Short mmCIF file of C-alpha atoms in Angstrom, two decimals:
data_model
loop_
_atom_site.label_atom_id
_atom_site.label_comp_id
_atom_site.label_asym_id
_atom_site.label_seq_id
_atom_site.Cartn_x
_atom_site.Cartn_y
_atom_site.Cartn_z
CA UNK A 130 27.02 67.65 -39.99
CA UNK A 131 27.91 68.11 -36.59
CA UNK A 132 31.82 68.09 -37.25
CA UNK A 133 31.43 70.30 -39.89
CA UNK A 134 29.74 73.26 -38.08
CA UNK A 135 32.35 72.43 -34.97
CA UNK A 136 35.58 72.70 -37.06
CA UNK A 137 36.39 75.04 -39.78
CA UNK A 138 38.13 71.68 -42.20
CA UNK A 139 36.51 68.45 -42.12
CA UNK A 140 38.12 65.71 -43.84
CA UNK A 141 36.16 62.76 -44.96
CA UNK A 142 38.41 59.72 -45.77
CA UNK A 143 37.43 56.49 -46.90
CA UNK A 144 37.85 53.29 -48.90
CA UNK A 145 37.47 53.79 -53.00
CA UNK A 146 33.17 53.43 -53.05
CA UNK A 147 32.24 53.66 -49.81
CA UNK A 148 30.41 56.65 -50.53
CA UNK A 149 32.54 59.76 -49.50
CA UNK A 150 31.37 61.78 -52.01
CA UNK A 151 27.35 60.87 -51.67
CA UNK A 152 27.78 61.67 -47.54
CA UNK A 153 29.02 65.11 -48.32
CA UNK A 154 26.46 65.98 -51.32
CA UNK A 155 23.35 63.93 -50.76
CA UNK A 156 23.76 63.73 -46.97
CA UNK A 157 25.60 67.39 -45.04
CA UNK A 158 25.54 70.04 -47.60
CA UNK A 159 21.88 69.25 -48.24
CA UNK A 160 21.02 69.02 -44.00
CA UNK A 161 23.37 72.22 -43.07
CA UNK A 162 21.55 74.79 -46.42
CA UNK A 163 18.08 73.59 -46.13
CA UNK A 164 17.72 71.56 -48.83
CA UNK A 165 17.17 68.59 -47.45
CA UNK A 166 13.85 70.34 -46.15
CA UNK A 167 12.81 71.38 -48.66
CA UNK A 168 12.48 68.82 -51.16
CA UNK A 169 13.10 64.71 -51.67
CA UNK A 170 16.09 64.16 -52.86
CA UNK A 171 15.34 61.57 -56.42
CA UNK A 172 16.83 58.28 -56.30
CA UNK A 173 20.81 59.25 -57.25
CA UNK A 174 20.44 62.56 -56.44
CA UNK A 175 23.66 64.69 -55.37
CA UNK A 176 22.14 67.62 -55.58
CA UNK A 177 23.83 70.91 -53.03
CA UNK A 178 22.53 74.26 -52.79
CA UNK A 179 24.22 77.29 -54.55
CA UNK A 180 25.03 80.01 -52.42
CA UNK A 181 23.61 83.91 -53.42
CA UNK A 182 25.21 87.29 -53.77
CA UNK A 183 23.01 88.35 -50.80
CA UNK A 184 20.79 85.55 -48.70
CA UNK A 185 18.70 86.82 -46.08
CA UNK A 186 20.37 87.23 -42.84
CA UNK A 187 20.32 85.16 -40.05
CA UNK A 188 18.13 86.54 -37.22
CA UNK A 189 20.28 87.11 -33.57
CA UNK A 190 19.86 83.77 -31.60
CA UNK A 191 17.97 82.10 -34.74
CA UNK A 192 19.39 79.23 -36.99
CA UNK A 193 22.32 79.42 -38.98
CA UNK A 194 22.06 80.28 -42.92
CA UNK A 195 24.58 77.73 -44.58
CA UNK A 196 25.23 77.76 -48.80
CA UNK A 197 27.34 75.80 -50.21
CA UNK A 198 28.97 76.43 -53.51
CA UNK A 199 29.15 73.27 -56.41
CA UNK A 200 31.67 70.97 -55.47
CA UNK A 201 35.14 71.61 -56.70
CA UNK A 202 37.41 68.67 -58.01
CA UNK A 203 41.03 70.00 -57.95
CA UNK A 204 41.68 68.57 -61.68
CA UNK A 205 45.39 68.65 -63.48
CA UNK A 206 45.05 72.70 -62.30
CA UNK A 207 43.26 73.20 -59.22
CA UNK A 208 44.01 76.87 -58.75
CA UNK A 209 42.52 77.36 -62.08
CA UNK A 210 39.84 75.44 -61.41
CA UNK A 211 39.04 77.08 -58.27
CA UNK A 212 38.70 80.32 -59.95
CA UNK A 213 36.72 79.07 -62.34
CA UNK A 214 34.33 77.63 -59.61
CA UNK A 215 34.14 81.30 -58.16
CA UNK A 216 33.31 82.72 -61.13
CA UNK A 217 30.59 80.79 -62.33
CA UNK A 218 28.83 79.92 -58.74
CA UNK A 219 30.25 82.84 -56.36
CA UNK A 220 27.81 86.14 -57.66
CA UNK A 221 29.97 88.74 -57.98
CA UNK A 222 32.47 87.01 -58.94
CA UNK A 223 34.64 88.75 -61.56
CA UNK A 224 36.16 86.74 -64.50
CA UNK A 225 39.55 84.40 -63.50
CA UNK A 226 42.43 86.46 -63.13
CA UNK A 227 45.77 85.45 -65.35
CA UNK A 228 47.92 82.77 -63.23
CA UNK A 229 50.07 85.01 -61.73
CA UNK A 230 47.27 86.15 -59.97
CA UNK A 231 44.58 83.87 -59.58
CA UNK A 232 45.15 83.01 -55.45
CA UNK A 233 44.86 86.88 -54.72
CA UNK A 234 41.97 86.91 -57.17
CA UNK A 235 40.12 83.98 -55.23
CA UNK A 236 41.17 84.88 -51.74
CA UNK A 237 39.45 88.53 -52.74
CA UNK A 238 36.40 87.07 -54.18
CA UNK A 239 35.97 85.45 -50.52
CA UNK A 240 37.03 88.53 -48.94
CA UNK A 241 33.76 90.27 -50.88
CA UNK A 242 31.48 87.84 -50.09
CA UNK A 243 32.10 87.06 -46.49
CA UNK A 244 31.97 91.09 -46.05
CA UNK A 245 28.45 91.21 -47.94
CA UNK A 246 27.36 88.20 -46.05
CA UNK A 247 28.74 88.38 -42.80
CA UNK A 248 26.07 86.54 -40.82
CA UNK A 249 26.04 83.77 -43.46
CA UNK A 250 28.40 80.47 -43.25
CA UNK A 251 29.57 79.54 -46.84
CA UNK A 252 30.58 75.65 -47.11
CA UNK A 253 33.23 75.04 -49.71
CA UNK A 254 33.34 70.86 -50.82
CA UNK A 255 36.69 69.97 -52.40
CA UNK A 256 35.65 66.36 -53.49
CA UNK A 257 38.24 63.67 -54.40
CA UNK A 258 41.24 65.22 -53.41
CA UNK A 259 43.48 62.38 -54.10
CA UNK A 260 42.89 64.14 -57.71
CA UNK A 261 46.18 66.64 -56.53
CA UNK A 262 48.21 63.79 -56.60
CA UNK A 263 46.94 61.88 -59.22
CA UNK A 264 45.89 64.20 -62.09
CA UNK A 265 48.43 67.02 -61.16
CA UNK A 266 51.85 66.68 -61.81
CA UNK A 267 53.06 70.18 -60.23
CA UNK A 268 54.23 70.09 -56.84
CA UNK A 269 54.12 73.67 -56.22
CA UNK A 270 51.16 74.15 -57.42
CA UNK A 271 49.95 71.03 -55.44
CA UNK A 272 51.36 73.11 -52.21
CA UNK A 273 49.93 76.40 -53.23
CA UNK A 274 46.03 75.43 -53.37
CA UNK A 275 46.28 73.72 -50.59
CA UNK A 276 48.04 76.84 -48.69
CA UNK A 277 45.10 79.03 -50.11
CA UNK A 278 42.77 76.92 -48.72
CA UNK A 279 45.02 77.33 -45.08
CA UNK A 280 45.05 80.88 -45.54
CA UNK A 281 41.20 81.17 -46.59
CA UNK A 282 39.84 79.30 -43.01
CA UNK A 283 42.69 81.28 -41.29
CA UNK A 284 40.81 85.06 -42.79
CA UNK A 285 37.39 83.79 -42.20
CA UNK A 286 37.45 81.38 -39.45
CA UNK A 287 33.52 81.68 -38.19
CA UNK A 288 32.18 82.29 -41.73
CA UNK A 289 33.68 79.48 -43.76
CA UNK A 290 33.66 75.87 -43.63
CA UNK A 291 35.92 73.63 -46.02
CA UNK A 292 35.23 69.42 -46.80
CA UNK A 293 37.89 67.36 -48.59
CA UNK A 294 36.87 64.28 -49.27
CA UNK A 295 39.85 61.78 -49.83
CA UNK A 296 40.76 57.76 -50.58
CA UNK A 297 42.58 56.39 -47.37
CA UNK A 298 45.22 55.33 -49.87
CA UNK A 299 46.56 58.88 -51.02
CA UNK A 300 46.27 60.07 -46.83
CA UNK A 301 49.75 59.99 -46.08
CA UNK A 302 50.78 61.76 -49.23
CA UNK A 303 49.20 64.77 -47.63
CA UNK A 304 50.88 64.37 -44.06
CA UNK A 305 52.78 67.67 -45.06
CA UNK A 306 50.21 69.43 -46.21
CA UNK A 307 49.60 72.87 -44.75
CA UNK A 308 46.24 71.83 -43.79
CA UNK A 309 48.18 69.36 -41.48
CA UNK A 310 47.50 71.36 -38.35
CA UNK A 311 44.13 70.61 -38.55
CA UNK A 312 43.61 67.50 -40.62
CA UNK A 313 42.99 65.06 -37.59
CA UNK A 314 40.86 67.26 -35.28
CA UNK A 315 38.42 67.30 -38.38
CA UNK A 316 39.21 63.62 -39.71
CA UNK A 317 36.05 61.28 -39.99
CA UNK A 318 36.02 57.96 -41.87
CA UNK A 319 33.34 56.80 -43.55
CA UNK A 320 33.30 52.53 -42.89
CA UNK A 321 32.14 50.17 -45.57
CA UNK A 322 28.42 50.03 -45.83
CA UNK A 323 26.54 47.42 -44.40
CA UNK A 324 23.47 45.39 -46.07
CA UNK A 325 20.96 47.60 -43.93
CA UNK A 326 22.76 50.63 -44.88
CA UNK A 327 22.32 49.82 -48.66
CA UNK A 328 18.71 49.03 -48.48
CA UNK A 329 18.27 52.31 -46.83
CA UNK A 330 20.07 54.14 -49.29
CA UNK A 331 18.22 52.16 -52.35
CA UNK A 332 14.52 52.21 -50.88
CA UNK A 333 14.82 56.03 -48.98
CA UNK A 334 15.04 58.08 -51.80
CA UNK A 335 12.27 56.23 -53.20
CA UNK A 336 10.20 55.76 -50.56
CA UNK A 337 10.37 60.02 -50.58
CA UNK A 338 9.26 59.88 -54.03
CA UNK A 339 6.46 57.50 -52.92
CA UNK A 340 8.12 55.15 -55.42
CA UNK A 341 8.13 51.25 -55.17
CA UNK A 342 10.53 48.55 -56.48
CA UNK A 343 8.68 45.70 -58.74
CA UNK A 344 9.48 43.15 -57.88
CA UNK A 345 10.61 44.00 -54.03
CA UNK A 346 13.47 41.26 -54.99
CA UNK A 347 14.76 43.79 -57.15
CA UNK A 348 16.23 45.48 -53.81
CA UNK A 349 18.05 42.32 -53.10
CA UNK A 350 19.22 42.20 -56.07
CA UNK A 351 21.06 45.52 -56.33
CA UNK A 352 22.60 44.89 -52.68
CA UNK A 353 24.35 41.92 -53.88
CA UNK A 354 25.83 43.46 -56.30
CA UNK A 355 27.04 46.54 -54.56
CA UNK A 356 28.36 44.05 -51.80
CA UNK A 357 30.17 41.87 -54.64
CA UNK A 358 31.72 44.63 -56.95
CA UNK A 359 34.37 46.45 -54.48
CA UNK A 360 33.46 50.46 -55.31
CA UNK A 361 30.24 49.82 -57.14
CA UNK A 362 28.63 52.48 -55.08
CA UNK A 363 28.84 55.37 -58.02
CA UNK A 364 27.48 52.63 -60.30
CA UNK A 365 24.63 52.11 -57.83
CA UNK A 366 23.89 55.78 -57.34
CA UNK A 367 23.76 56.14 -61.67
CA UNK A 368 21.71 52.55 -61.44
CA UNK A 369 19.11 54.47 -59.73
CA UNK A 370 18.93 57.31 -61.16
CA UNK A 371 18.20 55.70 -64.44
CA UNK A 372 15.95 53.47 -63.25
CA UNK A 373 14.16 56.84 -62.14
CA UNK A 374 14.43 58.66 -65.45
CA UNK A 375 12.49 55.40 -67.24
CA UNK A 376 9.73 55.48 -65.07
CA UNK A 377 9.59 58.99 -65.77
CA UNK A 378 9.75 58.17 -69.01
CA UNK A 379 7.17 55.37 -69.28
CA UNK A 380 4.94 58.13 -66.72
CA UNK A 381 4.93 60.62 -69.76
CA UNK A 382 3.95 58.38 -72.10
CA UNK A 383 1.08 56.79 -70.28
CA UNK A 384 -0.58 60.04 -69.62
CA UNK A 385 -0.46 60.73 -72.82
CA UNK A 386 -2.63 58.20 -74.02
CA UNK A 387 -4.43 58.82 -70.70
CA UNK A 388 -3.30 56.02 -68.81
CA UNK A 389 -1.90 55.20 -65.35
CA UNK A 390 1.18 53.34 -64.62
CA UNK A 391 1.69 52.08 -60.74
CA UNK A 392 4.75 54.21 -59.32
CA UNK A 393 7.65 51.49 -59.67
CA UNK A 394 10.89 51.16 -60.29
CA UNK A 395 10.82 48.04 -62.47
CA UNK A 396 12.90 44.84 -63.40
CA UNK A 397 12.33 45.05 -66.81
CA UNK A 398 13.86 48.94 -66.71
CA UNK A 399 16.70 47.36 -64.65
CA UNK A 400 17.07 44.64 -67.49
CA UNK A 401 17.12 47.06 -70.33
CA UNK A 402 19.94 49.09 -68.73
CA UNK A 403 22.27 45.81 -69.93
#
């Protein structure tokens, strides 16, 4: 969090499942709006704040105010789906403007906001941005999003804050990018996770929750399979958050027949997930 309110870009690299994605959404866009504060995050939670047409201003010498729009994946047409982004997420927001258009259309929308908002810093996440080289196929328009996003931090340098989060792999296709200029200053790499960083990741969320694992083995479990599947962190992250929707599940049903269930995460939920 600390690089990202020093530099205007910050550009989290990593190995494939090493958790990029769940630093940036569970972990700094949560800590820099408030939202970490506010609430537990459930086990596999990703869950960022959405920034609004007018937030309360930030009081002289006070704390920041940070919002951070949904995450954008650049997709086979990442100017279009940038626009599409502002338009549902960014109030006041017109509708996407035809191609020809679109960059002026988005580099406007910011233009409104940051002038509404002035004392407000709005945190854009462009997550797996190896997605402009795999998923689309035009160069140009490869080079123009990432120019807009140049031009964007270059208009509103104190006001808005950009995260790409990238495989290590695809990093030297984007050694020309026009981003280059300030792609190492705001480089951090995220390093494989360790066993003690899984089991704080597994039993955290929980622990907020005031949730337990039955048995505790079950823990152990779910670390050695993490640590023996290469990129099984997403399938951790979902692993959890089902686990958490059937004890829920099994919570709704007991109090309707007016009985209490102990607040664990369970083997036998684990088992039925196959």
């Amino acid at each position: 969090a600390a690089l990202v309110k020093a530099k205007p870009l910050t550009v989290v690299v990593g190995a494939s499942g090493t958790g990029k994605s769940s630093v940036v959404k569970a972990g700094v866009a949560p800590y820099l709006t408030g939202a970490a504060h506010r609430q537990p995050a459930q086990p596999g939670s990703t869950t960022t704040g959405a920034a609004p047409a007018n937030p309360e201003p930030s009081p002289p010498n006070g704390p920041e105010h940070w919002y951070a729009l949904q995450p954008l994946r650049p997709t086979e047409t990442p100017l279009k789906a940038f626009a599409e982004l502002l338009a549902a997420h960014l109030p006041g927001n017109a509708t996407p403007a035809p191609s020809a258009a679109v960059e002026a259309s988005i580099a406007s929308a910011f233009n409104n906001w940051c002038t509404a908002n002035p004392t407000t810093k709005l945190l854009l996440i462009v997550d797996q941005c190896e997605e402009l080289v795999t998923l689309c196929h035009d160069e140009a328009e490869r080079f123009a999003f990432q120019a807009l996003l140049q031009q964007l931090l270059a208009d509103h340098p104190t006001q808005l804050h950009i995260i790409l989060t990238l495989r290590t792999d695809f990093e030297p296709q984007f050694a020309a990018s026009p981003l280059a200029g300030r792609w190492q200053q705001g480089r951090f790499v995220v390093p494989p996770m360790t066993q003690a960083d899984l089991r704080a990741v597994i039993e955290g969320p929980a622990g907020a929750r005031v949730l337990f694992f039955e048995p505790p083995a079950l823990v152990d479990r779910l670390i050695d399979e993490v640590i023996q599947t290469p990129g099984a962190l997403p399938l951790l992250s979902f692993t959890l958050e089902q686990l958490y929707l059937r004890y829920l599940e099994r919570q709704a049903e007991a109090q309707k027949r007016g009985d209490l269930i102990e607040r664990a995460l369970t083997q036998s939920d684990y088992a039925a997930l196959g």
